Coordinates of C-alpha atoms in Angstrom, one line a residue:
M24 CA 44.2 -157.1 59.5
Q25 CA 47.7 -156.5 61.1
D26 CA 47.2 -153.5 61.4
R27 CA 43.9 -153.4 63.4
K28 CA 45.4 -156.1 65.9
N29 CA 48.2 -153.7 66.3
Y30 CA 45.8 -151.1 67.0
I31 CA 43.8 -152.6 69.2
L32 CA 46.6 -154.5 71.5
S33 CA 48.5 -150.5 71.8
G34 CA 45.0 -149.0 72.6
T35 CA 44.7 -151.9 75.2
A36 CA 47.7 -151.8 76.2
I37 CA 48.0 -147.8 76.8
A38 CA 44.4 -147.7 78.2
V39 CA 45.1 -150.3 81.4
I40 CA 48.5 -148.0 81.9
L41 CA 47.0 -144.8 82.1
G42 CA 43.9 -146.1 83.5
A43 CA 46.4 -148.0 86.5
I44 CA 48.3 -144.5 86.5
A45 CA 45.1 -142.3 87.3
L46 CA 44.0 -144.6 90.0
L47 CA 47.2 -144.7 91.9
R48 CA 47.8 -140.6 91.4
D49 CA 43.9 -140.5 93.0
I50 CA 44.6 -142.6 95.7
F51 CA 48.3 -141.4 96.9
D52 CA 47.1 -137.8 96.1
F53 CA 43.9 -139.2 98.9
R54 CA 41.4 -137.6 96.5
L55 CA 40.0 -141.2 96.2
T56 CA 39.8 -143.0 98.7
T57 CA 39.4 -147.5 98.6
T58 CA 36.2 -147.4 100.2
E59 CA 35.0 -144.7 97.2
M60 CA 37.0 -146.1 94.5
L61 CA 35.5 -150.2 94.8
R62 CA 31.9 -147.9 95.1
W63 CA 33.4 -146.3 91.9
V64 CA 34.3 -149.6 90.3
Q65 CA 31.0 -151.4 91.2
D66 CA 29.3 -148.1 89.4
P67 CA 28.6 -150.0 85.9
I68 CA 28.3 -147.0 83.6
A69 CA 31.0 -145.1 84.9
Y70 CA 33.0 -148.1 85.0
W71 CA 32.7 -148.7 81.6
L72 CA 32.6 -145.1 80.1
F73 CA 35.7 -144.7 81.7
C74 CA 37.2 -148.0 80.2
I75 CA 36.0 -147.4 76.5
C76 CA 37.4 -143.3 76.3
L77 CA 40.5 -144.7 78.1
F78 CA 40.9 -147.4 75.2
F79 CA 40.1 -145.0 72.3
T80 CA 42.6 -142.9 74.0
G81 CA 45.2 -145.8 74.3
I82 CA 44.0 -146.5 70.1
L83 CA 44.8 -143.1 69.1
I84 CA 47.8 -143.1 70.8
G85 CA 49.1 -145.8 68.9
H86 CA 48.1 -145.0 66.1
K87 CA 50.5 -142.3 66.3
I88 CA 53.8 -143.9 67.7
L89 CA 53.2 -147.0 65.5
P90 CA 55.3 -146.8 62.0
K91 CA 54.0 -144.8 58.8
G92 CA 53.5 -147.6 56.3
Q93 CA 50.0 -147.8 54.7
N94 CA 49.2 -150.5 57.7
G95 CA 51.1 -149.9 59.8
E96 CA 53.9 -152.1 59.3
K97 CA 58.2 -151.4 59.5
I98 CA 58.9 -153.5 56.2
R99 CA 55.7 -153.6 53.2
V100 CA 56.9 -156.8 50.9
F101 CA 54.7 -156.5 47.4
D102 CA 55.1 -159.2 45.2
L103 CA 54.9 -157.6 41.6
L104 CA 53.5 -160.5 40.2
N105 CA 50.7 -160.7 41.9
A106 CA 48.0 -158.1 40.2
D107 CA 46.7 -157.3 43.4
D108 CA 50.1 -156.8 45.1
L109 CA 51.2 -154.3 42.2
H110 CA 48.4 -152.6 42.2
L111 CA 48.8 -151.8 45.9
F112 CA 52.1 -151.5 45.6
H113 CA 52.0 -148.4 42.6
E114 CA 49.4 -146.5 45.4
E115 CA 52.1 -146.6 47.9
L116 CA 54.5 -144.9 45.4
Y117 CA 52.5 -142.4 44.5
K118 CA 51.1 -142.0 48.0
S119 CA 54.9 -141.5 49.4
Y120 CA 55.9 -138.9 46.4
R121 CA 52.8 -137.0 46.9
E122 CA 53.0 -137.1 51.4
A123 CA 57.0 -136.6 50.8
R124 CA 57.8 -133.4 52.5
S125 CA 61.7 -132.0 51.2
E126 CA 63.6 -134.1 49.0
I127 CA 63.5 -137.3 47.1
Y128 CA 66.3 -139.2 45.4
L129 CA 66.1 -142.3 43.5
T130 CA 67.4 -144.7 40.8
G131 CA 65.9 -145.6 37.3
T132 CA 65.7 -146.7 33.7
G133 CA 62.9 -144.6 33.1
F134 CA 59.8 -146.4 30.8
L135 CA 62.1 -148.6 27.7
T136 CA 58.5 -149.2 26.3
W137 CA 55.2 -147.2 26.7
S138 CA 52.2 -149.9 26.6
D139 CA 49.1 -149.7 26.5
D140 CA 48.8 -152.0 30.3
Q141 CA 51.7 -149.6 31.9
E142 CA 50.3 -145.8 30.6
K143 CA 48.5 -145.6 33.4
F144 CA 51.5 -146.6 35.8
I145 CA 53.4 -144.3 33.5
K146 CA 50.9 -141.7 33.8
G147 CA 50.4 -141.8 37.5
T148 CA 54.0 -141.5 38.3
L149 CA 54.1 -138.6 36.4
R150 CA 51.5 -136.8 38.1
A151 CA 52.6 -137.6 41.2
T152 CA 56.3 -136.6 40.5
E153 CA 54.9 -133.1 39.6
R154 CA 52.3 -133.2 42.6
A155 CA 55.8 -133.6 45.7
L156 CA 57.3 -130.8 42.9
K157 CA 55.0 -128.5 43.4
N158 CA 55.5 -129.3 46.5
Q159 CA 58.9 -128.0 46.4
V160 CA 60.5 -131.0 47.2
S161 CA 63.6 -131.9 45.9
F162 CA 64.4 -135.1 43.0
V163 CA 67.8 -135.8 42.8
R164 CA 67.8 -138.6 39.4
I165 CA 70.4 -141.4 38.5
Q166 CA 68.7 -141.9 34.9
M167 CA 70.8 -145.5 34.4
S168 CA 69.4 -146.3 31.0
S169 CA 70.2 -144.4 27.7
H170 CA 66.8 -146.1 25.7
P171 CA 63.5 -145.4 27.9
S172 CA 60.7 -144.7 25.5
E173 CA 60.6 -141.5 23.6
E174 CA 57.0 -140.9 25.6
W175 CA 58.1 -141.0 28.4
A176 CA 61.2 -139.1 27.9
N177 CA 59.5 -136.8 26.6
E178 CA 57.3 -135.8 29.4
F179 CA 60.1 -136.5 31.8
A180 CA 62.1 -133.8 30.2
E181 CA 59.2 -131.6 30.4
L182 CA 59.2 -131.9 34.0
M183 CA 62.7 -130.9 33.8
Q184 CA 62.0 -128.0 31.7
N185 CA 59.3 -126.5 34.5
Y186 CA 61.4 -127.2 37.4
P187 CA 65.0 -126.5 36.9
D188 CA 65.8 -125.7 40.2
K189 CA 63.9 -129.2 42.1
L190 CA 64.3 -131.6 39.7
K191 CA 68.1 -132.6 38.8
V192 CA 68.7 -135.7 36.4
Y193 CA 72.2 -137.5 36.5
A194 CA 73.6 -139.7 34.0
D195 CA 74.7 -143.0 34.9
Y196 CA 74.6 -145.7 32.4
D197 CA 77.5 -148.4 33.0
S198 CA 77.5 -149.0 36.8
T199 CA 74.7 -150.7 38.8
E200 CA 75.2 -149.1 42.1
L201 CA 72.1 -147.9 43.6
A202 CA 70.2 -149.4 41.3
N203 CA 66.2 -149.6 41.6
T204 CA 66.5 -148.2 44.9
A205 CA 64.8 -144.8 46.1
V206 CA 65.2 -142.9 49.6
I207 CA 61.8 -140.7 50.5
D208 CA 62.7 -137.3 53.3
P209 CA 66.0 -138.8 54.0
R210 CA 66.7 -136.5 57.3
G211 CA 62.7 -136.1 58.0
K212 CA 61.0 -138.0 61.3
S213 CA 59.6 -140.6 58.7
P214 CA 61.7 -141.6 56.1
I215 CA 61.3 -144.4 53.4
V216 CA 63.4 -146.8 51.3
Q217 CA 62.6 -147.9 49.1
L218 CA 64.1 -151.7 46.9
L219 CA 63.3 -153.5 43.5
F220 CA 64.6 -156.5 42.7
E221 CA 64.2 -158.1 39.5
T222 CA 64.9 -161.6 37.2
E223 CA 66.7 -162.2 34.8
E224 CA 65.4 -164.3 32.5
N225 CA 67.7 -165.4 29.7
G226 CA 67.6 -165.6 25.7
L227 CA 69.8 -166.9 23.3
D228 CA 70.9 -163.0 22.3
S229 CA 69.2 -161.3 25.0
R230 CA 68.3 -161.1 28.6
K231 CA 65.2 -159.5 29.6
L232 CA 64.6 -158.4 33.1
D233 CA 61.1 -157.9 34.9
A234 CA 60.0 -156.5 38.3
S235 CA 59.5 -159.2 41.1
I236 CA 59.8 -157.7 44.6
A237 CA 59.8 -154.4 46.3
L238 CA 60.5 -153.3 49.9
F239 CA 59.5 -150.8 51.6
I240 CA 61.1 -149.7 54.6
Y241 CA 59.9 -147.1 56.6
G242 CA 60.7 -144.8 59.6
R243 CA 64.7 -146.2 59.5
S244 CA 66.2 -142.9 59.7
D245 CA 70.2 -144.4 59.5
L246 CA 69.6 -147.0 56.6
A247 CA 67.8 -143.8 54.8
K248 CA 71.1 -141.4 55.4
S249 CA 73.0 -143.5 54.4
L250 CA 71.7 -144.7 51.7
Q251 CA 71.3 -140.2 51.0
Q252 CA 75.3 -139.8 51.6
R253 CA 76.0 -142.7 48.6
F254 CA 73.6 -140.9 46.1
L255 CA 75.7 -137.1 46.6
S256 CA 78.5 -139.2 46.8
R257 CA 77.2 -140.7 43.3
I258 CA 76.1 -137.8 41.6
S259 CA 79.6 -135.8 42.6
N260 CA 81.0 -137.9 39.4
L261 CA 78.5 -137.8 37.1
Q262 CA 76.7 -135.1 34.2
R263 CA 73.7 -133.4 34.4
L264 CA 71.4 -134.0 32.2
L265 CA 69.8 -131.2 30.2
P266 CA 65.7 -131.3 28.9
S267 CA 67.0 -131.4 25.9
E268 CA 69.1 -134.5 26.5
M269 CA 66.5 -136.6 27.8
C270 CA 64.7 -136.0 25.4
D271 CA 67.4 -136.9 22.9
L272 CA 67.9 -140.4 24.4
G273 CA 64.3 -141.3 23.2
L274 CA 64.6 -140.9 19.5
G275 CA 65.1 -144.4 20.0
I276 CA 68.5 -145.1 16.9
Y277 CA 68.4 -148.1 14.9
Y278 CA 71.8 -149.1 13.5
F279 CA 72.1 -151.8 11.5
A280 CA 75.6 -153.3 11.6
Y281 CA 76.5 -156.4 9.0
G282 CA 80.2 -156.6 9.8
S283 CA 82.9 -156.4 12.4
N284 CA 80.0 -154.8 14.5
M285 CA 77.7 -157.4 14.7
L286 CA 79.9 -159.0 17.2
S287 CA 78.5 -157.6 20.3
S288 CA 82.1 -157.5 22.3
Q289 CA 83.0 -155.0 19.7
M290 CA 80.1 -153.0 20.1
S291 CA 79.9 -153.1 23.8
K292 CA 83.4 -151.1 23.3
R293 CA 82.1 -148.5 20.8
C294 CA 78.4 -147.7 22.0
P295 CA 79.1 -148.6 25.5
T296 CA 75.1 -148.2 26.3
A297 CA 74.1 -149.8 22.5
K298 CA 71.1 -152.6 23.1
K299 CA 71.1 -155.3 20.9
I300 CA 67.2 -155.7 19.3
G301 CA 67.9 -159.0 16.9
V302 CA 68.6 -160.0 13.8
G303 CA 68.0 -157.5 11.0
I304 CA 67.3 -158.0 6.6
L305 CA 68.3 -155.1 4.8
Y306 CA 65.9 -155.1 1.3
D307 CA 67.6 -154.5 -2.2
W308 CA 71.4 -154.5 -1.0
E309 CA 74.2 -156.6 -1.8
L310 CA 77.0 -157.2 0.3
D311 CA 80.6 -156.9 -1.0
F312 CA 83.9 -156.3 0.8
A313 CA 84.9 -153.2 -1.6
V314 CA 85.2 -150.5 1.0
D315 CA 88.5 -148.4 2.0
A316 CA 88.4 -148.9 5.5
P317 CA 91.6 -146.4 6.6
H318 CA 91.0 -147.1 10.4
L319 CA 91.3 -150.8 9.7
G320 CA 94.4 -150.2 7.6
G321 CA 92.4 -151.9 4.7
N322 CA 89.3 -153.4 3.6
A323 CA 86.3 -154.0 5.3
A324 CA 82.6 -155.3 4.7
G325 CA 80.2 -152.5 2.5
I326 CA 77.2 -152.6 1.2
Y327 CA 75.9 -151.3 -2.0
R328 CA 72.0 -151.1 -3.9
S329 CA 71.1 -154.2 -5.4
S330 CA 67.8 -155.3 -6.8
N331 CA 66.7 -158.3 -5.7
S332 CA 69.3 -159.2 -2.8
H333 CA 69.2 -159.0 0.8
V334 CA 71.9 -158.7 3.5
W335 CA 72.1 -159.6 7.1
G336 CA 73.0 -158.0 10.1
V337 CA 72.4 -157.1 13.6
V338 CA 70.4 -154.4 14.7
Y339 CA 71.2 -152.5 17.8
A340 CA 69.7 -149.6 19.7
I341 CA 71.8 -146.6 20.0
S342 CA 71.8 -143.2 21.8
K343 CA 72.3 -139.3 20.1
K344 CA 76.1 -140.1 21.7
D345 CA 76.8 -144.0 20.9
K346 CA 76.4 -142.8 16.9
E347 CA 78.5 -139.4 17.4
E348 CA 81.0 -141.7 18.7
L349 CA 80.6 -144.7 16.5
D350 CA 80.7 -142.0 13.2
K351 CA 84.2 -140.7 14.1
T352 CA 85.4 -144.6 14.9
E353 CA 84.0 -145.4 11.4
K354 CA 85.5 -142.8 9.6
G355 CA 86.4 -143.0 5.9
G356 CA 84.6 -146.5 5.8
Y357 CA 80.9 -145.8 6.3
Y358 CA 78.2 -143.0 6.6
P359 CA 75.3 -142.9 7.2
L360 CA 72.1 -143.4 5.3
L361 CA 68.8 -141.7 5.3
D362 CA 66.4 -144.1 3.3
S363 CA 67.7 -147.3 3.6
G364 CA 64.8 -149.2 1.6
K365 CA 63.0 -152.0 3.6
F366 CA 64.1 -153.2 6.7
C367 CA 63.1 -155.4 9.0
I368 CA 64.0 -156.8 12.3
R369 CA 63.4 -160.6 13.6

């Protein structure tokens, strides 16, 4: 409703101005005398036709000069916890990608899960991204999570493979700078800045972030260009991801820690991107402290196969790079098992 009011008000104002200018011009150019003007105003058909034409001309001009949001706003706010607003957010996001003219900068985690509820949105975002790429729009993405879902990682890696010159992805798993930010056409006539805000829920052993509010800002060239420069400055210090590396992120390697690596503080030092999943139980294995561990200067916790026994521990999701670094750190005291037996995560 607000956009209709804006257009009607702008149409009325512009119609009055155009009408006044037209009449004054005719009077001062002596094309229309005062008597003739009064006689013309008294003709209801001519008068109202003239007013209607001016009114719709004003609405057309008002439509062109008002901001480019879906409803003509300079700022749109979406409550993502409201189903209707969430749907509008999705549609406006797709639209902004499809109608982009030259470049898009954004940060994101990728989708950490691929559920039935999310599938429509995920595929819609991927389609809109590909549409923009086909339109020769350049994408610069900062990937901020090392644990996206396997399905999303594979789909996005395919886009990276198909559009290597237009879609550039950089890894930044440690910093929160520019998190949940997108800038569309920062050097164009109608730039859009998109911001996503999350709420945090803390559990006993983990924290969960849920998208809560989205903010779209239209037409602010100064803000868009400033954010673009921050993106360019940031990616100058980052490594560009290859499509194969994006696929690796989605592999979802699970690491079962039963010794000192159960400490989150230690794991965060050894594997900076490790994500704690929960408590795990490994069946048909038993814990001992007889493993030679040169990297610790003595013995360390180890496990050996033992029927009807089990070992408690902590499960982490780690990236392929994390695993390689962990293998180096634990050399001499640990080796990966391809067949670990029965396993349960709580």
